[in-house]
Coordinates of C-alpha atoms in Angstrom, one line a residue:
M7 CA -0.1 -0.1 0.0
T8 CA 1.2 3.4 -0.8
F9 CA 1.5 6.3 1.3
Q10 CA -1.0 8.0 -0.6
E11 CA -3.6 5.0 -0.3
K12 CA -2.6 5.1 3.4
K13 CA -3.4 8.9 3.2
E14 CA -6.8 8.3 2.3
I15 CA -7.7 6.1 4.9
Y16 CA -6.1 8.1 7.6
K17 CA -8.4 10.6 6.1
K18 CA -11.5 8.8 6.5
I19 CA -10.8 7.8 10.1
I20 CA -10.5 11.4 10.8
V21 CA -13.7 12.3 9.6
S22 CA -15.4 9.4 11.5
L23 CA -13.5 10.3 14.3
D24 CA -15.0 14.0 14.4
Y25 CA -17.7 13.5 16.6
C26 CA -15.6 11.2 18.9
V27 CA -13.1 13.6 19.9
D28 CA -12.5 17.3 21.0
D29 CA -9.1 17.8 19.4
Y30 CA -8.6 17.9 15.6
L31 CA -6.5 15.5 13.9
Y32 CA -4.3 16.6 10.7
I33 CA -2.5 15.6 7.8
L34 CA 0.0 17.7 6.1
D35 CA 0.6 16.3 2.5
V36 CA 3.9 18.1 2.0
E37 CA 4.3 16.4 -1.6
K38 CA 1.0 17.4 -2.9
N39 CA 0.9 20.6 -0.6
E40 CA -2.4 20.1 0.8
Y41 CA -4.1 20.1 4.3
F42 CA -6.6 18.3 5.8
I43 CA -7.8 18.6 9.2
S44 CA -11.2 17.3 11.3
P45 CA -14.1 19.1 10.1
H46 CA -15.4 20.5 12.9
A47 CA -12.2 22.7 13.1
A48 CA -13.8 24.5 10.2
T49 CA -16.4 25.8 12.7
R50 CA -14.2 26.9 15.2
F51 CA -11.2 28.3 13.5
K52 CA -10.8 31.1 10.7
M53 CA -10.7 28.7 7.6
E54 CA -13.3 28.2 5.0
N55 CA -12.8 24.5 5.0
Y56 CA -11.0 21.8 6.6
Y57 CA -9.5 20.7 3.4
F58 CA -7.1 23.2 1.1
K59 CA -4.2 23.5 -1.2
N60 CA -1.4 25.9 -0.5
P61 CA -1.5 25.5 3.2
L62 CA 1.5 28.0 3.9
N63 CA -0.5 30.5 2.2
E64 CA -3.6 29.7 3.8
F65 CA -1.7 29.4 7.7
K66 CA -1.3 33.5 7.0
K67 CA -5.3 33.8 7.6
I68 CA -5.4 31.1 10.0
V69 CA -2.3 31.7 12.5
Y70 CA -2.0 34.7 14.8
Y71 CA 0.5 37.1 12.6
K72 CA 3.1 37.3 15.4
D73 CA 3.1 33.5 15.4
Y74 CA 3.2 32.7 11.8
E75 CA 7.4 33.1 11.3
L76 CA 7.8 31.0 14.2
L77 CA 5.6 28.3 13.0
L78 CA 7.3 28.6 9.1
S79 CA 10.7 28.4 10.8
D80 CA 9.6 25.1 12.7
L81 CA 8.3 23.5 9.3
N82 CA 11.6 25.0 7.5
K83 CA 13.5 22.9 10.2
I84 CA 11.5 19.8 9.3
L85 CA 11.8 20.0 5.6
S86 CA 15.6 20.3 6.2
K87 CA 15.5 17.5 8.0
E88 CA 17.0 19.2 11.3
K89 CA 13.9 17.6 13.4
D90 CA 11.6 14.7 12.6
F91 CA 8.8 15.8 15.0
H92 CA 6.5 18.8 14.8
N93 CA 5.9 20.1 18.9
M94 CA 4.8 23.9 18.9
Q95 CA 2.5 25.9 21.0
Y96 CA 1.2 29.1 19.1
R97 CA -2.1 30.8 18.6
W98 CA -5.0 30.3 15.7
L99 CA -7.4 32.8 14.9
N100 CA -11.1 31.8 15.5
K101 CA -14.2 32.6 14.0
E102 CA -14.3 36.3 15.5
S103 CA -10.8 36.5 14.7
I104 CA -9.7 36.3 18.3
P105 CA -6.2 34.5 18.9
V106 CA -6.6 31.2 20.5
W107 CA -3.7 29.1 22.2
I108 CA -3.0 25.7 20.5
N109 CA -0.3 22.9 20.8
C110 CA 0.4 21.5 17.4
R111 CA 2.2 17.9 17.5
G112 CA 3.2 16.0 14.6
K113 CA 5.0 13.0 13.5
V114 CA 7.2 13.6 10.0
I115 CA 6.8 10.5 7.9
C116 CA 9.5 10.3 4.9
E117 CA 9.6 8.1 1.5
D118 CA 12.6 7.7 -0.3
N119 CA 14.7 9.9 2.1
E120 CA 12.2 12.9 1.8
V121 CA 9.5 14.4 3.8
R122 CA 6.5 13.6 2.4
Y123 CA 3.6 14.1 5.3
I124 CA 3.5 15.3 8.9
I125 CA 0.4 13.5 10.9
G126 CA -0.5 15.2 14.3
C127 CA -3.1 16.3 16.5
I128 CA -4.2 19.9 17.6
N129 CA -5.4 20.6 21.1
E130 CA -6.7 24.0 22.3
I131 CA -4.5 24.6 25.7
G132 CA -6.7 27.1 27.1
K133 CA -10.0 25.0 26.5
K134 CA -11.7 24.6 29.9
Q135 CA -11.9 21.2 31.4
Y136 CA -15.0 19.0 31.6
A137 CA -14.2 17.8 34.8
D138 CA -12.7 19.3 37.9
N139 CA -9.7 17.1 39.7
V140 CA -9.8 19.0 42.8
S141 CA -13.2 18.4 43.8
G142 CA -13.9 15.4 41.7
L143 CA -16.6 16.8 40.1
L144 CA -17.9 17.8 36.6
G145 CA -17.0 21.2 35.3
E146 CA -18.5 23.6 33.6
E147 CA -18.0 22.6 30.0
S148 CA -19.9 19.2 30.9
F149 CA -22.7 21.5 32.2
K150 CA -22.6 23.1 28.9
T151 CA -23.2 20.1 27.0
I152 CA -26.3 19.2 29.3
I153 CA -28.1 22.3 28.5
Y154 CA -27.5 22.8 24.7
P155 CA -29.0 19.4 23.8
I156 CA -32.3 20.6 25.1
D157 CA -34.2 22.5 22.7
D158 CA -37.5 22.5 24.1
D159 CA -38.1 25.2 26.6
F160 CA -37.5 24.6 30.5
H161 CA -41.0 24.0 31.7
T162 CA -40.4 23.1 35.1
G163 CA -37.0 22.6 37.3
F164 CA -34.4 25.1 38.6
V165 CA -30.7 25.8 38.5
L166 CA -29.0 26.5 42.1
R167 CA -25.8 28.4 41.9
L168 CA -23.5 28.1 45.5
G169 CA -20.8 30.1 46.0
I170 CA -18.6 30.2 49.2
D171 CA -18.6 33.2 50.6
D172 CA -15.0 35.0 51.3
F173 CA -13.5 31.7 50.2
K174 CA -10.0 33.9 49.3
N175 CA -9.7 34.2 52.9
I176 CA -9.7 30.3 53.3
N177 CA -6.8 30.3 50.6
E178 CA -5.0 33.2 52.3
N179 CA -5.1 32.1 55.8
Y180 CA -4.7 28.3 55.4
G181 CA -3.5 27.7 52.0
L182 CA -4.5 26.5 48.7
K183 CA -4.1 22.9 49.6
F184 CA -6.4 23.4 52.7
G185 CA -8.9 25.5 50.6
D186 CA -8.8 22.7 47.8
E187 CA -9.7 20.2 50.6
V188 CA -12.5 22.5 51.7
L189 CA -13.9 22.6 47.9
K190 CA -13.5 18.7 47.6
Q191 CA -15.6 18.1 51.1
T192 CA -17.9 20.8 50.3
G193 CA -18.7 19.1 47.0
K194 CA -18.8 15.9 48.8
Y195 CA -21.4 16.7 51.1
I196 CA -23.6 18.5 48.6
K197 CA -23.8 15.6 46.6
E198 CA -25.4 13.5 49.4
F199 CA -28.8 15.8 49.5
L200 CA -29.2 15.3 45.4
N201 CA -31.7 13.1 44.2
E202 CA -31.7 11.2 40.8
H203 CA -33.0 13.9 38.8
Q204 CA -30.2 16.3 40.2
S205 CA -26.4 16.9 39.1
L206 CA -23.7 18.7 40.8
Y207 CA -20.9 20.5 38.8
R208 CA -18.1 22.7 39.8
I209 CA -17.7 25.8 37.8
V210 CA -15.6 28.7 38.4
S211 CA -13.4 28.9 41.7
D212 CA -15.3 28.3 44.9
E213 CA -18.6 28.3 42.8
F214 CA -21.1 24.9 42.2
I215 CA -24.0 24.7 40.0
I216 CA -27.1 22.2 40.7
L217 CA -29.3 21.3 38.0
D218 CA -32.7 19.8 38.3
L219 CA -35.1 19.6 35.4
F220 CA -38.3 18.6 37.5
G221 CA -38.0 20.3 40.7
T222 CA -39.7 23.5 41.9
K223 CA -38.3 26.8 43.1
D224 CA -39.3 25.4 46.5
D225 CA -37.7 22.3 46.3
A226 CA -34.6 24.5 45.5
I227 CA -35.1 26.2 48.7
C228 CA -35.4 23.4 50.6
L229 CA -31.9 21.8 49.2
Y230 CA -30.0 25.2 50.1
Q231 CA -31.2 25.1 53.5
Q232 CA -30.0 21.4 53.7
I233 CA -27.0 22.4 52.2
Q234 CA -26.5 25.5 54.8
E235 CA -27.1 23.1 57.9
S236 CA -24.5 20.5 56.3
T237 CA -22.1 23.5 56.0
I238 CA -22.4 23.8 60.0
N239 CA -22.1 20.0 60.5
F240 CA -18.5 19.9 58.7
I241 CA -17.6 23.0 60.4
E242 CA -18.4 21.6 63.5
S243 CA -16.4 18.4 62.7
M244 CA -13.6 20.7 62.0
N245 CA -13.7 21.9 65.6
Y246 CA -14.6 25.2 64.4
E247 CA -10.8 25.4 62.9
I248 CA -12.5 27.5 59.9
Y249 CA -15.9 28.9 59.6
Y250 CA -17.5 30.1 56.2
T251 CA -20.7 30.1 54.9
I252 CA -22.5 29.4 51.5
S253 CA -24.7 32.0 49.5
A254 CA -27.1 30.9 46.7
G255 CA -28.6 32.4 43.3
I256 CA -32.0 30.4 42.3
L257 CA -33.3 30.3 38.6
D258 CA -36.6 28.7 38.4
F259 CA -37.5 27.5 34.9
C260 CA -41.3 27.7 35.7
S261 CA -40.7 31.5 35.3
H262 CA -38.0 31.7 32.9
P263 CA -38.7 28.6 30.7
T264 CA -36.5 29.7 27.3
A265 CA -33.6 30.6 29.3
S266 CA -30.4 29.5 27.4
Y267 CA -27.3 28.6 28.7
T268 CA -25.6 31.9 28.2
E269 CA -28.8 33.3 30.0
I270 CA -28.5 31.0 32.7
M271 CA -24.6 31.6 33.8
K272 CA -25.5 35.0 33.6
W273 CA -28.8 35.0 35.7
T274 CA -27.6 32.8 38.2
E275 CA -24.2 34.7 38.7
F276 CA -26.3 38.0 39.2
A277 CA -29.0 36.2 41.6
L278 CA -26.0 34.6 43.5
N279 CA -24.4 38.1 43.7
K280 CA -27.4 39.5 45.0
A281 CA -27.4 37.1 47.8
K282 CA -23.8 38.0 48.7
E283 CA -24.8 41.8 48.5
S284 CA -27.8 40.9 51.0
G285 CA -25.3 40.0 53.7
K286 CA -24.4 36.6 52.7
N287 CA -25.6 33.4 54.0
T288 CA -28.8 33.2 52.1
Y289 CA -30.4 33.1 48.8
N290 CA -31.9 35.1 46.0
I291 CA -34.4 34.1 43.6
F292 CA -33.9 35.5 40.2
L293 CA -36.1 38.4 39.0
D294 CA -36.8 40.2 35.8
E295 CA -37.4 43.3 37.7
D296 CA -34.2 43.3 39.5
Y297 CA -32.0 42.4 36.3
Q298 CA -33.7 45.2 34.3
K299 CA -32.5 47.6 37.1
F300 CA -29.0 46.3 37.2
Q301 CA -29.1 46.4 33.5
R302 CA -30.2 50.2 33.3
E303 CA -27.5 51.0 36.2
S304 CA -25.0 49.4 34.0
S305 CA -26.1 51.2 31.1
L306 CA -26.0 54.6 33.0
I307 CA -22.8 54.1 34.1
R308 CA -21.1 53.5 30.9
Y309 CA -23.0 56.6 29.7
L310 CA -21.5 58.7 33.0
Y311 CA -18.4 57.5 31.9
Q312 CA -18.5 58.9 28.4
A313 CA -20.1 62.0 29.6
I314 CA -17.2 62.9 31.7
D315 CA -14.8 61.7 28.9
H316 CA -16.6 64.2 26.8
A317 CA -16.0 67.1 28.9
Y318 CA -18.7 66.7 31.1
E319 CA -21.4 66.5 28.2
G320 CA -24.7 66.0 29.4
F321 CA -24.1 67.3 32.9
D322 CA -25.2 70.9 34.6
V323 CA -25.0 72.5 37.8
Y324 CA -28.6 74.1 38.7
F325 CA -29.0 76.5 41.5
Q326 CA -31.7 76.6 44.3
P327 CA -31.8 79.9 46.5
I328 CA -31.4 79.7 50.3
I329 CA -33.4 82.5 51.8
N330 CA -32.1 84.6 55.0
I331 CA -35.4 85.2 56.6
K332 CA -34.6 88.2 58.9
E333 CA -32.8 89.9 56.0
N334 CA -35.1 89.1 53.4
K335 CA -32.7 88.1 50.7
V336 CA -31.0 85.5 49.1
E337 CA -27.8 84.5 50.7
N338 CA -26.7 81.3 49.3
L339 CA -27.3 79.2 46.1
E340 CA -27.2 75.4 46.8
A341 CA -25.5 74.0 43.6
L342 CA -27.1 70.9 42.4
L343 CA -26.2 68.2 40.3
R344 CA -28.2 67.2 36.7
F345 CA -27.8 64.6 34.1
E346 CA -29.4 63.7 30.9
C347 CA -28.5 61.5 27.8
S348 CA -30.1 60.5 24.8
D349 CA -31.3 57.2 25.8
F350 CA -32.8 58.1 29.3
G351 CA -33.2 61.6 29.2
K352 CA -33.5 63.6 32.2
V353 CA -32.2 61.4 35.2
S354 CA -33.3 61.9 38.4
P355 CA -30.3 62.8 41.0
Q356 CA -31.5 60.2 43.6
E357 CA -30.6 57.5 40.7
F358 CA -27.5 58.8 39.2
I359 CA -25.5 60.3 42.2
P360 CA -25.4 56.7 43.9
L361 CA -23.9 55.1 40.8
L362 CA -21.4 58.1 40.5
E363 CA -20.5 57.0 44.2
K364 CA -20.4 53.4 43.6
S365 CA -17.9 53.8 40.4
G366 CA -15.7 56.4 41.8
L367 CA -17.1 58.6 39.2
I368 CA -18.2 61.3 41.9
I369 CA -14.6 62.3 42.5
P370 CA -14.1 63.8 39.0
V371 CA -17.7 64.7 38.9
G372 CA -17.8 66.3 42.2
K373 CA -14.6 68.6 41.3
W374 CA -16.1 69.8 37.9
V375 CA -19.3 71.0 40.4
L376 CA -16.9 72.5 42.8
E377 CA -15.3 74.8 40.1
K378 CA -18.8 75.6 38.3
A379 CA -20.2 76.8 41.7
I380 CA -17.5 79.0 42.1
Q381 CA -17.4 80.4 38.8
A382 CA -21.2 81.0 39.2
C383 CA -20.7 82.8 42.4
L384 CA -18.0 85.0 41.1
S385 CA -20.2 85.6 37.9
L386 CA -23.5 86.2 40.0
K387 CA -22.1 88.6 43.0
K388 CA -23.5 91.9 41.0
Y389 CA -26.8 90.9 42.1
Q390 CA -25.8 90.1 46.0
S391 CA -22.4 91.2 46.6
Q392 CA -22.4 88.7 49.7
L393 CA -23.4 85.7 47.9
K394 CA -22.4 82.4 48.9
V395 CA -22.6 78.9 47.2
N396 CA -23.4 75.6 49.0
V397 CA -21.6 72.6 47.4
N398 CA -22.6 69.2 48.4
I399 CA -19.3 66.7 49.1
S400 CA -19.7 62.8 49.1
Y401 CA -18.4 60.8 51.4
V402 CA -16.5 59.1 48.8
Q403 CA -14.6 62.2 47.9
V404 CA -13.7 62.9 51.7
L405 CA -12.5 59.0 51.9
K406 CA -10.8 58.4 48.5
S407 CA -9.7 61.6 47.2
A408 CA -7.7 64.9 48.2
I409 CA -10.8 66.8 48.0
L410 CA -9.6 69.8 50.6
N411 CA -6.6 70.4 48.2
D412 CA -9.2 70.5 45.4
I413 CA -11.1 73.1 47.5
L414 CA -8.1 75.3 48.1
S415 CA -6.9 75.0 45.0
I416 CA -10.0 76.0 42.9
M417 CA -10.6 79.1 45.5
K418 CA -7.2 80.1 44.9
K419 CA -7.2 79.7 41.0
Y420 CA -10.5 82.3 41.2
N421 CA -9.2 84.3 43.9
V422 CA -12.4 83.7 46.0
D423 CA -12.9 84.3 49.7
R424 CA -13.1 81.3 51.7
N425 CA -16.2 82.3 53.4
R426 CA -18.1 82.4 50.2
L427 CA -18.0 78.6 49.9
V428 CA -20.3 76.4 52.0
I429 CA -19.5 72.6 52.0
E430 CA -22.7 70.6 52.7
L431 CA -22.1 67.0 54.4
T432 CA -24.7 64.2 54.8
E433 CA -23.2 62.6 58.0
S434 CA -25.3 59.6 57.7
G435 CA -22.4 58.4 55.1
F436 CA -20.0 58.8 57.5
I437 CA -21.2 56.6 60.3
E438 CA -18.5 54.0 59.6
S439 CA -15.8 56.3 58.8
D440 CA -16.6 58.9 61.7
R441 CA -12.9 59.6 62.3
S442 CA -12.4 61.0 58.5
F443 CA -15.4 62.8 58.9
V444 CA -14.7 64.6 61.9
N445 CA -10.8 65.3 60.5
F446 CA -12.5 66.7 57.4
C447 CA -14.7 68.8 59.2
N448 CA -12.0 70.4 61.5
Q449 CA -9.7 71.3 58.3
L450 CA -12.5 73.1 57.0
K451 CA -12.8 74.9 59.9
E452 CA -9.4 75.5 60.3
N453 CA -8.9 76.9 56.7
S454 CA -11.9 79.1 57.0
I455 CA -14.8 77.7 55.0
L456 CA -17.8 77.1 56.1
L457 CA -19.8 73.8 56.7
A458 CA -23.5 72.7 56.9
L459 CA -24.8 69.5 58.0
D460 CA -27.6 68.3 55.7
D461 CA -30.8 66.1 56.5
F462 CA -29.9 66.6 60.1
G463 CA -32.3 65.2 62.7
T464 CA -33.1 62.3 60.2
G465 CA -31.5 58.8 59.8
Y466 CA -28.1 58.6 62.0
S467 CA -27.8 62.2 62.9
N468 CA -26.1 62.8 66.2
F469 CA -26.8 65.7 68.3
H470 CA -22.6 65.8 69.2
Y471 CA -21.7 66.9 66.2
L472 CA -23.3 70.4 67.1
Y473 CA -20.7 70.3 70.0
N474 CA -17.9 68.6 68.4
L475 CA -17.9 70.6 65.0
K476 CA -19.6 73.3 65.6
P477 CA -20.8 73.7 62.0
D478 CA -22.2 77.1 60.3
C479 CA -25.6 75.5 59.3
I480 CA -27.8 72.7 60.0
K481 CA -30.3 71.7 57.6
V482 CA -33.4 70.0 58.2
D483 CA -35.4 68.0 55.6
R484 CA -38.5 68.4 54.3
G485 CA -39.7 65.0 55.6
L486 CA -38.6 66.0 59.1
M487 CA -40.5 69.5 58.9
K488 CA -44.0 68.1 57.4
N489 CA -43.9 66.1 60.4
A490 CA -43.4 68.8 62.6
L491 CA -46.4 70.6 61.0
S492 CA -48.8 67.6 61.6
N493 CA -47.4 66.4 64.9
D494 CA -47.3 68.1 68.2
Y495 CA -44.5 66.0 69.7
E496 CA -42.7 66.4 66.5
N497 CA -43.2 70.0 66.0
L498 CA -42.0 70.6 70.0
L499 CA -38.8 68.3 68.9
L500 CA -38.1 70.6 65.9
K501 CA -38.5 73.9 68.4
H502 CA -36.1 72.4 70.4
M503 CA -33.4 71.3 68.2
I504 CA -33.5 74.9 66.8
D505 CA -33.2 76.5 70.2
M506 CA -30.3 73.7 70.7
A507 CA -28.4 75.1 67.5
H508 CA -29.2 78.7 68.5
S509 CA -27.6 78.0 71.9
V510 CA -24.3 76.9 70.7
G511 CA -24.2 79.6 67.7
V512 CA -25.4 77.5 64.8
N513 CA -27.9 78.8 62.2
M514 CA -30.9 76.8 61.2
C515 CA -32.0 76.0 57.6
I516 CA -35.6 74.4 57.1
E517 CA -35.5 72.8 53.3
G518 CA -38.6 71.9 51.4
I519 CA -40.9 74.9 52.0
E520 CA -43.6 74.6 49.0
T521 CA -46.6 76.7 50.4
E522 CA -47.7 79.8 52.0
E523 CA -49.1 78.1 54.9
E524 CA -45.9 75.9 55.4
L525 CA -43.7 78.9 55.3
H526 CA -45.6 80.8 58.2
K527 CA -45.6 77.9 60.3
V528 CA -42.0 77.4 60.2
L529 CA -41.3 80.9 60.6
E530 CA -43.0 81.1 64.1
M531 CA -40.3 78.2 65.1
G532 CA -37.5 81.1 64.7
S533 CA -35.8 79.3 61.5
D534 CA -33.0 81.3 60.2
F535 CA -32.8 80.6 56.4
I536 CA -35.8 79.1 54.2
Q537 CA -35.2 76.7 51.3
G538 CA -37.9 75.1 49.1
F539 CA -40.1 75.4 46.0
Y540 CA -42.1 78.0 47.7
Y541 CA -39.3 80.6 46.9
S542 CA -37.9 79.0 43.8
K543 CA -37.5 75.5 42.4
P544 CA -33.6 75.1 41.2
L545 CA -32.8 76.8 38.3
S546 CA -30.1 76.7 35.3
F547 CA -27.5 79.3 35.8
N548 CA -29.5 81.8 33.0
E549 CA -32.7 81.2 35.0
I550 CA -31.1 82.0 38.6
T551 CA -29.5 85.1 37.1
D552 CA -33.1 86.4 36.2
Y553 CA -34.2 85.5 39.4
L554 CA -31.8 87.3 41.4
K555 CA -32.1 90.7 39.2
N556 CA -35.5 90.6 39.8
F557 CA -35.7 89.0 43.8
K558 CA -37.1 92.2 45.4
K559 CA -40.2 92.2 43.3
I560 CA -41.0 88.7 44.2
I561 CA -40.8 89.2 48.2

């Protein structure tokens, strides 16, 4: 039998084994200048067919350009008989032109002392394993092969995704081998609860997935609770040498019958993360409304990044007057951030400001607002010579940036008196970092910058701030004000708050005044400043300019 005849047999064998092996078998025919590879390679890599002529030219399309010369050099060594075995790790391009690492090995076959063929195998180096040797469980790739053949909708069943909370602490404190043993034992006791319809897989790091095509959401919750209890038993058996908990995300097929593999992985990861965000050691059932909210937040954050990158396009600073009651004048303007974009229109500050804080973008945006506020204050002083501007500072700015340096630098840049700036802080954001909060406030006072505490009397507010910090002003929000106007006890409490503030030389500002009736009742309490829609809603720079021009006519 000639080598050409043998080659045809090899080709038939390769085709026959195409659905039996994950790797790619190939024949490079040097004599006829052609290449033949397992047919499923053509669905994975950037090749039009699994058989082609002029392989060196075709390889230019398939091989990542940085690796082509290396491959060519190795093949030349084979042709010159410097070596008789091909063994190389390099990159091929997949269908999306993304480089994929492969290991290509091949035996050189000679005839009449000439190189005729290279016959071998290609496997993807980075391809995920079908099983996990640490836990002894099947892996994500095996889970994927179970999901993909199911073409019909999932009418019943669930996926329970489990994650060990703070698993990295176990690895860091006890070492990777100990962590591997925890994973192995965790997988072992989870399997003990599974019925004949349920299968367990270990996916990424410390996470497991249980698939059940017949159970209900309640079955998933019950199973998770059993796993929780077994986790405690395992910890007790270790004499509390370690302690850990497990959180879970649940996807109910009854509510999501058309879930694909990609959606299953995406949605269960989201549900698991929600459980961890809720305090860990609990479960979360995937809900569309939660995920839609998450997607909206993610999209908004992308828009916020883009806006900052495009010179703060979409951001604007509005100004709301703060009225000095005794002198009947606008003494302060509170700078209020606004944002809008093409997809979402005008976005509420209650929605986008927490996203700025969460992403850290509040640091550059807050600095931009500060500068815009100082510029406005200088531009408007011709209408009110003693005008001050109030700027809200987030706890994120205090904890994670040199905000005081930014403040002083901007004021120096515009040569503005420091007593023209009032920094507003909501102390509830600083409860877990009280020292940073107090230090920042003291630094403001040392630099003659005025301080106001916002939303005072609600949430976490502490009266000792009045004595320790001696702010220049405290602001009471509309909620507390409305309660005080409708409830005798709350009314008396607010009056005492005002008296207490005055006793230590601190001014009081009541926010949220919307009607004349509210105004008169609040005036009886002795507040120093009033802020609210009764006087004006927040206004753009052009609008606030007109407002100040005509203020005497309005009052």
